[in-house]
Structures are given as structure tokens and as C-alpha cells.
Amino acid sequence: MKGMGVRSTIGPVPAPAPDGASRSTGSGDENGDGGGSRSGHGDAVGGAAGPGAVGPGAVGPGAVGEVADPEAARRRAERRVARITSGARELEQRLTDLLRGGLAAAGQSGYGLWEETAARMVDAQAPGLAGRVRELGAIPGSGPGWPVRLLEECALTHLLDRAWLTADRLPAPFATTVRTRVGLPSPVAGTPVRDHWLVLAQYDTGDARLTTRRVWLYGTAGGRTALVLSYGAAGRVPRLSLPVGAVLDGELTPHAGSGQLRAEPGEHFAPVAGPAAPPPGGPVGAALDAYGSALREDPWLDAWPVTLRDVVPARAEYGWQLADAGGHEALPLTPDAQSRPGLWRLVALSGGAPVTVFGECGHRGFTPLAAWSPEAPAETVPLV
């Protein structure tokens, strides 16, 4: 597809950069992290990450390959666990002080105190917690209704703190998700899945330190949706680039954790000739049900990938939305989606008629990423 920076050949797939720094506005997306954690779009379903380490009650999740000195690695992991636990307890005290003093005081204390707390979480080697703290500090300046949003995010941060501190009593998949949200790498686990993968969408997010590329894939035979993340230094394009709309034959190995969609690609993806239909999709109600079910597995999810079938973009009193063709239910588009050129591409593609749309459904609304018209169901139209 034009405009996507696609390489002329696929060939070997570059290995994604180590997860050590992956915590942007979404990296932590992301998302690992569906669309990611609430404190970041990037690891909606992927999760934040850090140097190989462990959480309470486990040794070495995420370690890949042989360790030169297992005993030294174990000691380093234990020291990091102790630092993160200390940071989580300090953050709990910070939240307690905030609620005792009243949320209104957060608007008067300024961002400096939050940044200091975030720096202490970085010192504790908990980048996921640091990212959540920075978002808490930004909420008082986010406009009307900020106390409600601050209380919601405080509750989610408290939930993550408590989950970390009791991770040894949690079910193993959920404990792995907690470690990922705190900022540890999610280990690659499970059996590689071979399929013909349709590239649904590709887009970048970033901050001053890191650029995160998110690539959504759909297995045409198995019906599995997967997220591949690739990283680059700030201002540099990540190495992995897959053409939107292409069908590639290859293997993906899923990451561990409850509700995880993130996967690692194999060494080679080979193009497959012929068109591919979009994911089957469903109505708006089914998309909301899917997001709700995903939240049971990972309460910090910012969004979840869904495909809407037979929806029409329409302007409402509060902005644009995607409505079922029958007019029974509708999903509002996120503020970011309403400010992008892709919205007008979607409106033009629809022309008032129903279309199929893939995107991320979350508590802020729906972000459309790709669409298909009934007249050309095999042509994927990128919206980002």
C-alpha cells in the first residue's frame, strides 16, 4: 500500500529491540499490550517491559536462552524484586496521602511532586509504575472533570500495586500480566503458530526516548489476532515494516500472560499471492462484550482489537461515531481518531453505506485502523 513506508521485499524479519526501554505513551505500549495499558497506549495488549527480571514468587520469567551465571542472575533478579516491592509500597503511601488530603489538593501541588515520585519508581526499576505516576500527574491539567479521571486512575494504580505485592498468590497467567504491567518483560512462551497472516494495520507512537511500532496481524486460517511490537530510538524508524493489506506466511510465538495478544515473529515471512478477506467481525454490542471480557483478564487494558461489520460513520451531537446499519447501537470515535485524516478517508469509503472496520475499542471510544468496502472486500484501506 502506498504511504506506508513498505520495503520492497519481506525476507528475514528483524528481531524487535529489547524491551528494556519500552514505555511510551502506549508502550508499556504497550499495549504491551488490545490497545495497551491505561497509562499507555503502547502495550494495550503488549505491556511495558524492562531488563529480564522477575516478580514476587517467581524466578526468571522472561529469561530467554542460556544464562552464563545462573546464580548471579538469580541474585540480580531478587534485588530487582526487592527494589520494585519497595517502590510499590512507597507509591501506595503516596496514593494514601493524596486521598487523605483530598483530590482538590492535586490541582494545587503541581506536576513536580508527581515527577519526583515517577523518578523514584524508575530508580526502583519499575518503569510501568513510573508511567502510571506520570499520567496521574498530568490529569489535573486535562480539563473539566479531572477529579473523576484522577480517582479512576488512582484506583487502577492501587490495584496494580496490590497485585504486585500479592503476585505469589495470583494465578500464574495473571501474575505474569501483573509483572508485565509493572514493567518487566513478558516472556515468549507457547507453541509457534503458523498461518497466513493478513497485515491489518501498522502505526508508530513515541516519546522523547523511544519510538514504538505496533503491527496488527490476523491469521486467515486460525482466526487469531496478534500484535507485533518493534522499537527504535527516539526520532528513528523501527526496523520492522510490513505492508498493510499483504498476506504473509510465517510463524508467530505468543507471549505469556492472561489476555495477551503480543507475539514474536519468526525469522522469515513469505508473501502469499491472492487476496484475503477481512476478519469476520460483528456488531457494536459484540465489540463491547469482547472488550469487557478482555478486562477480566487484564484490568489495565486501554483498548482491545475488534472488527465491526456493517457499520456507518455518522456525525452525532458529541462528534463522530460508528453506528450499526440497523441503528440500534453506536461507538463514539476517540478524540485522537476524530482529528486524523483517516476519518475522512473512512467517510469517503463508506459514502453513507455500511463498511467493515478494524480498530481498537476502549474506554475512550473506538480508534479505526483499517476498513473494507462491500465493493472491494479484499482491499484493505489503511486509516492511520
Coordinates of C-alpha atoms in Angstrom, one line a residue:
M1 CA 0.0 0.0 0.0
K2 CA 1.2 3.5 -0.8
G3 CA 2.4 5.8 2.0
M4 CA 3.2 3.1 4.5
G5 CA 7.0 3.0 4.1
V6 CA 6.9 -0.6 2.9
R7 CA 10.1 -2.3 2.0
S8 CA 10.3 -3.8 -1.5
T9 CA 11.0 -7.2 -0.1
I10 CA 9.9 -9.0 3.1
G11 CA 12.8 -11.5 3.7
P12 CA 14.0 -12.1 7.2
V13 CA 12.0 -10.3 9.9
P14 CA 14.3 -8.2 12.1
A15 CA 14.2 -9.1 15.7
P16 CA 12.4 -6.4 17.8
A17 CA 14.6 -4.4 20.0
P18 CA 14.9 -5.4 23.6
D19 CA 12.0 -4.4 25.8
G20 CA 14.2 -2.6 28.3
A21 CA 13.1 0.9 27.4
S22 CA 9.7 0.1 26.1
R23 CA 7.4 2.5 27.9
S24 CA 6.0 5.2 25.7
T25 CA 2.5 6.5 25.7
G26 CA 1.4 3.3 24.8
S27 CA 4.4 1.2 25.2
G28 CA 4.2 -0.1 28.2
D29 CA 2.7 0.3 24.7
E30 CA 2.2 -1.1 25.2
N31 CA -0.4 -2.5 24.5
G32 CA 2.1 -4.4 25.5
D33 CA -0.3 -4.5 25.1
G34 CA -5.7 -4.8 22.5
G35 CA -4.6 -1.4 22.6
G36 CA -2.5 -1.3 25.7
S37 CA -2.5 -0.3 29.4
R38 CA -4.5 2.6 30.7
S39 CA -1.3 4.5 31.4
G40 CA 0.0 3.9 27.9
H41 CA -1.4 3.2 24.5
G42 CA 1.5 1.1 23.6
D43 CA 1.1 -2.1 25.3
A44 CA -2.5 -2.3 25.1
V45 CA -2.1 -5.8 25.0
G46 CA 1.6 -5.9 24.9
G47 CA 2.8 -4.4 28.2
A48 CA 5.7 -2.4 29.5
A49 CA 9.0 -4.1 29.8
G50 CA 12.4 -3.9 31.3
P51 CA 15.6 -5.9 31.6
G52 CA 14.9 -9.5 32.3
A53 CA 13.7 -9.9 35.8
V54 CA 11.0 -11.4 38.0
G55 CA 8.2 -10.6 40.2
P56 CA 7.4 -11.9 43.7
G57 CA 7.0 -15.6 43.9
A58 CA 8.8 -16.5 40.6
V59 CA 12.4 -16.7 39.4
G60 CA 13.3 -15.5 35.9
P61 CA 10.1 -15.1 33.8
G62 CA 11.1 -13.7 30.5
A63 CA 14.6 -15.1 30.5
V64 CA 15.4 -16.3 27.0
G65 CA 18.3 -18.5 26.1
E66 CA 21.1 -19.8 28.4
V67 CA 22.3 -17.7 31.4
A68 CA 26.1 -17.6 31.7
D69 CA 25.9 -17.5 35.5
P70 CA 22.5 -18.7 36.8
E71 CA 23.4 -17.9 40.4
A72 CA 24.4 -14.3 39.6
A73 CA 21.2 -13.9 37.5
R74 CA 19.1 -15.1 40.4
R75 CA 20.7 -12.6 42.8
R76 CA 20.1 -9.8 40.4
A77 CA 16.5 -10.8 39.9
E78 CA 16.0 -10.9 43.7
R79 CA 17.5 -7.5 44.1
R80 CA 15.2 -6.1 41.5
V81 CA 12.2 -7.7 43.1
A82 CA 13.1 -6.1 46.4
R83 CA 13.5 -2.6 44.7
I84 CA 10.2 -2.9 42.9
T85 CA 8.4 -4.0 46.0
S86 CA 9.8 -1.1 47.9
G87 CA 8.7 1.3 45.1
A88 CA 5.2 -0.2 45.1
R89 CA 4.9 0.3 48.9
E90 CA 6.1 3.9 48.5
L91 CA 3.6 4.6 45.8
E92 CA 0.8 3.1 48.0
Q93 CA 1.7 5.6 50.7
R94 CA 1.7 8.4 48.1
L95 CA -1.8 7.5 47.0
T96 CA -3.0 7.2 50.6
D97 CA -1.7 10.7 51.3
L98 CA -3.4 12.1 48.2
L99 CA -6.8 10.7 49.2
R100 CA -6.5 11.8 52.8
G101 CA -5.6 15.3 51.7
G102 CA -8.4 15.4 49.1
L103 CA -8.2 15.3 45.3
A104 CA -8.5 19.0 45.0
A105 CA -5.1 19.4 46.5
A106 CA -3.6 17.6 43.5
G107 CA -4.5 20.5 41.3
Q108 CA -2.6 22.9 43.6
S109 CA 0.6 20.9 44.2
G110 CA 1.7 20.9 40.6
Y111 CA 3.4 18.3 38.4
G112 CA 6.8 18.4 40.2
L113 CA 5.8 16.1 43.1
W114 CA 4.4 13.5 40.7
E115 CA 7.6 13.7 38.6
E116 CA 9.7 13.2 41.7
T117 CA 7.6 10.1 42.6
A118 CA 7.9 8.8 39.0
A119 CA 11.7 9.2 39.2
R120 CA 11.7 7.1 42.3
M121 CA 9.8 4.4 40.5
V122 CA 12.4 4.5 37.8
D123 CA 15.1 4.1 40.5
A124 CA 13.1 1.1 41.7
Q125 CA 13.3 -0.4 38.2
A126 CA 9.5 -0.3 37.8
P127 CA 9.0 1.7 34.5
G128 CA 5.4 0.6 34.3
L129 CA 4.6 2.2 37.7
A130 CA 6.6 5.3 36.7
G131 CA 4.5 5.7 33.6
R132 CA 1.3 5.5 35.5
V133 CA 2.5 8.1 38.0
R134 CA 3.4 10.5 35.2
E135 CA -0.1 10.1 33.8
L136 CA -1.6 10.8 37.3
G137 CA 0.4 14.0 37.4
A138 CA -0.9 15.1 34.0
I139 CA -4.6 14.6 34.8
P140 CA -5.2 17.7 37.0
G141 CA -4.4 19.8 33.9
S142 CA -6.6 17.8 31.5
G143 CA -9.7 19.9 31.6
P144 CA -13.2 19.7 33.2
G145 CA -14.0 16.5 35.1
W146 CA -10.4 15.8 36.0
P147 CA -11.1 14.8 39.7
V148 CA -13.2 11.8 38.4
R149 CA -10.5 10.7 36.0
L150 CA -7.8 11.1 38.7
L151 CA -9.8 8.9 41.1
E152 CA -10.3 6.3 38.4
E153 CA -6.6 6.1 37.6
C154 CA -5.6 6.2 41.3
A155 CA -7.9 3.1 41.7
L156 CA -6.2 1.3 38.8
T157 CA -2.7 2.2 40.1
H158 CA -3.7 1.0 43.6
L159 CA -5.0 -2.3 42.1
L160 CA -1.7 -2.8 40.3
D161 CA 0.3 -2.1 43.4
R162 CA -1.7 -4.6 45.5
A163 CA -1.5 -7.2 42.7
W164 CA 2.3 -6.9 42.6
L165 CA 2.6 -7.2 46.4
T166 CA 0.5 -10.4 46.3
A167 CA 1.7 -11.8 43.0
D168 CA 2.8 -15.1 44.6
R169 CA -0.9 -15.8 45.4
L170 CA -2.3 -15.0 42.0
P171 CA -2.9 -17.5 39.2
A172 CA 0.2 -17.8 37.1
P173 CA -1.1 -16.2 33.9
F174 CA -2.5 -13.2 35.7
A175 CA 0.7 -12.9 37.8
T176 CA 2.7 -12.7 34.6
T177 CA 0.4 -9.9 33.3
V178 CA 0.9 -8.0 36.6
R179 CA 4.7 -8.3 36.2
T180 CA 4.4 -7.0 32.6
R181 CA 2.3 -4.0 33.7
V182 CA 4.8 -3.1 36.4
G183 CA 7.5 -3.0 33.8
L184 CA 9.1 -6.4 33.4
P185 CA 9.3 -8.2 30.1
S186 CA 6.5 -10.7 29.2
P187 CA 8.2 -14.0 28.4
V188 CA 7.8 -15.6 25.0
A189 CA 6.0 -18.8 25.7
G190 CA 3.9 -21.4 24.0
T191 CA 4.0 -23.1 20.6
P192 CA 4.7 -21.1 17.5
V193 CA 1.6 -20.6 15.4
R194 CA 2.0 -20.9 11.6
D195 CA -0.6 -19.3 9.5
H196 CA -1.2 -16.9 6.6
W197 CA -1.2 -13.6 8.3
L198 CA -3.1 -10.6 6.9
V199 CA -1.4 -7.3 7.9
L200 CA -4.3 -5.2 9.3
A201 CA -2.6 -2.1 10.5
Q202 CA 0.8 -0.5 11.3
Y203 CA 1.4 2.7 13.2
D204 CA 4.0 4.4 15.4
T205 CA 3.8 6.0 18.8
G206 CA 6.7 7.6 20.7
D207 CA 8.1 9.9 23.3
A208 CA 11.4 11.7 23.8
R209 CA 13.2 8.4 24.3
L210 CA 11.6 5.7 22.2
T211 CA 9.5 5.0 19.1
T212 CA 7.2 2.0 19.2
R213 CA 5.7 0.4 16.1
R214 CA 2.6 -1.6 16.5
V215 CA 1.7 -4.1 13.8
W216 CA -1.7 -5.9 13.9
L217 CA -1.9 -9.3 12.2
Y218 CA -4.8 -11.7 11.6
G219 CA -4.5 -15.4 10.9
T220 CA -6.7 -16.2 8.0
A221 CA -6.9 -19.9 8.8
G222 CA -6.9 -19.9 12.6
G223 CA -8.7 -16.7 13.2
R224 CA -6.1 -15.4 15.7
T225 CA -5.3 -11.7 16.1
A226 CA -1.8 -10.9 17.1
L227 CA 0.3 -7.8 17.9
V228 CA 3.9 -7.5 16.9
L229 CA 6.0 -4.6 18.5
S230 CA 9.2 -3.1 17.2
Y231 CA 11.3 -0.3 18.7
G232 CA 13.6 2.4 17.6
A233 CA 15.4 5.2 19.3
A234 CA 13.6 8.5 19.5
G235 CA 13.4 10.0 16.1
R236 CA 14.4 6.8 14.3
V237 CA 12.1 4.5 12.4
P238 CA 11.8 0.9 13.9
R239 CA 13.3 -1.7 11.6
L240 CA 10.3 -3.9 11.2
S241 CA 7.9 -2.8 8.5
L242 CA 5.1 -4.9 7.0
P243 CA 2.9 -3.8 4.1
V244 CA -0.7 -3.2 5.2
G245 CA -3.1 -5.5 3.3
A246 CA -0.4 -8.1 2.5
V247 CA -0.8 -11.7 3.3
L248 CA 2.4 -13.3 4.8
D249 CA 3.2 -17.0 5.5
G250 CA 5.1 -17.3 8.7
E251 CA 5.2 -18.2 12.4
L252 CA 4.4 -16.2 15.5
T253 CA 5.2 -17.2 19.0
P254 CA 2.8 -15.8 21.7
H255 CA 3.9 -14.1 24.9
A256 CA 2.8 -15.4 28.2
G257 CA 0.2 -13.8 30.4
S258 CA -3.6 -13.6 30.7
G259 CA -5.3 -11.7 27.9
Q260 CA -2.0 -11.4 25.9
L261 CA -2.1 -10.8 22.1
R262 CA 1.5 -9.9 21.7
A263 CA 3.7 -12.3 19.7
E264 CA 7.2 -12.6 18.4
P265 CA 7.7 -13.2 14.6
G266 CA 9.8 -16.0 13.2
E267 CA 12.8 -15.4 11.1
H268 CA 11.0 -15.3 7.7
F269 CA 7.7 -14.1 6.5
A270 CA 7.0 -15.0 2.9
P271 CA 4.4 -13.1 0.8
V272 CA 1.4 -15.2 -0.3
A273 CA -0.3 -14.5 -3.6
G274 CA -4.0 -13.8 -3.7
P275 CA -6.5 -11.6 -1.8
A276 CA -7.6 -12.1 1.7
A277 CA -10.9 -11.3 3.3
P278 CA -11.1 -9.1 6.4
P279 CA -11.8 -10.7 9.8
P280 CA -15.5 -11.7 10.1
G281 CA -16.3 -9.0 12.6
G282 CA -19.6 -8.4 14.4
P283 CA -22.0 -5.6 15.6
V284 CA -21.1 -2.9 18.1
G285 CA -22.5 -4.9 21.0
A286 CA -20.2 -7.8 20.3
A287 CA -17.2 -5.4 20.3
L288 CA -18.1 -4.0 23.7
D289 CA -18.6 -7.6 25.0
A290 CA -15.1 -8.5 23.7
Y291 CA -13.5 -5.5 25.4
G292 CA -15.4 -6.3 28.7
S293 CA -14.2 -9.9 28.6
A294 CA -10.6 -8.8 28.0
L295 CA -10.7 -6.5 31.0
R296 CA -11.4 -9.6 33.2
E297 CA -8.0 -10.9 32.1
D298 CA -6.2 -7.6 32.3
P299 CA -7.9 -4.7 34.1
W300 CA -5.3 -2.2 32.9
L301 CA -6.1 -2.6 29.2
D302 CA -6.6 0.6 27.4
A303 CA -8.2 -1.0 24.3
W304 CA -8.8 -4.3 22.6
P305 CA -8.7 -5.1 18.9
V306 CA -12.1 -5.7 17.3
T307 CA -13.7 -5.8 13.8
L308 CA -17.0 -4.0 13.3
R309 CA -19.2 -5.3 10.5
D310 CA -21.9 -3.3 8.6
V311 CA -21.3 0.0 10.4
V312 CA -21.7 3.5 9.1
P313 CA -19.7 6.6 10.1
A314 CA -22.1 9.3 11.3
R315 CA -21.8 12.6 13.0
A316 CA -23.5 12.9 16.4
E317 CA -24.0 15.7 18.9
Y318 CA -20.7 14.9 20.6
G319 CA -18.7 14.0 17.5
W320 CA -18.3 11.2 15.1
Q321 CA -19.4 7.6 15.8
L322 CA -19.7 4.3 14.1
A323 CA -23.3 3.1 14.1
D324 CA -24.8 -0.3 13.3
A325 CA -26.5 -0.2 9.9
G326 CA -29.7 -1.0 11.8
G327 CA -29.3 2.0 14.0
H328 CA -29.5 0.1 17.3
E329 CA -26.0 0.7 18.8
A330 CA -23.1 3.0 18.1
L331 CA -19.5 3.5 19.2
P332 CA -18.0 7.0 19.6
L333 CA -14.6 7.6 18.0
T334 CA -11.8 8.6 20.3
P335 CA -10.8 12.3 20.2
D336 CA -7.5 11.4 18.5
A337 CA -9.3 9.4 15.8
Q338 CA -11.6 12.4 15.1
S339 CA -8.6 14.6 14.4
R340 CA -6.8 12.4 11.9
P341 CA -7.1 12.4 8.1
G342 CA -8.1 8.7 8.3
L343 CA -11.6 9.7 9.5
W344 CA -12.3 11.5 6.1
R345 CA -10.9 8.5 4.2
L346 CA -13.3 6.3 6.1
V347 CA -16.3 8.6 5.4
A348 CA -15.4 8.7 1.7
L349 CA -15.0 4.9 1.6
S350 CA -18.5 4.5 3.2
G351 CA -20.4 7.2 1.3
G352 CA -23.2 6.5 3.7
A353 CA -23.2 2.8 3.1
P354 CA -22.2 0.1 5.6
V355 CA -18.5 -0.9 5.7
T356 CA -16.3 -3.3 7.8
V357 CA -13.8 -1.5 10.1
F358 CA -10.9 -2.9 12.2
G359 CA -9.7 -0.9 15.2
E360 CA -9.1 -0.7 18.9
C361 CA -12.1 -0.5 21.2
G362 CA -11.5 1.0 24.7
H363 CA -12.9 3.2 27.5
R364 CA -12.2 6.3 25.5
G365 CA -14.1 5.1 22.4
F366 CA -13.1 3.4 19.1
T367 CA -10.0 4.1 17.0
P368 CA -10.4 2.9 13.4
L369 CA -7.2 1.5 11.9
A370 CA -8.4 -0.2 8.6
A371 CA -11.5 -0.6 6.6
W372 CA -13.1 -2.6 3.7
S373 CA -15.9 -1.7 1.4
P374 CA -18.5 -4.2 0.1
E375 CA -17.4 -3.4 -3.4
A376 CA -13.8 -4.4 -2.7
P377 CA -13.7 -6.7 0.3
A378 CA -10.2 -7.9 -0.4
E379 CA -8.7 -4.4 -0.4
T380 CA -7.5 -3.2 3.0
V381 CA -7.7 0.6 3.3
P382 CA -5.3 1.9 6.0
L383 CA -6.8 4.7 8.2
V384 CA -3.5 5.5 10.1

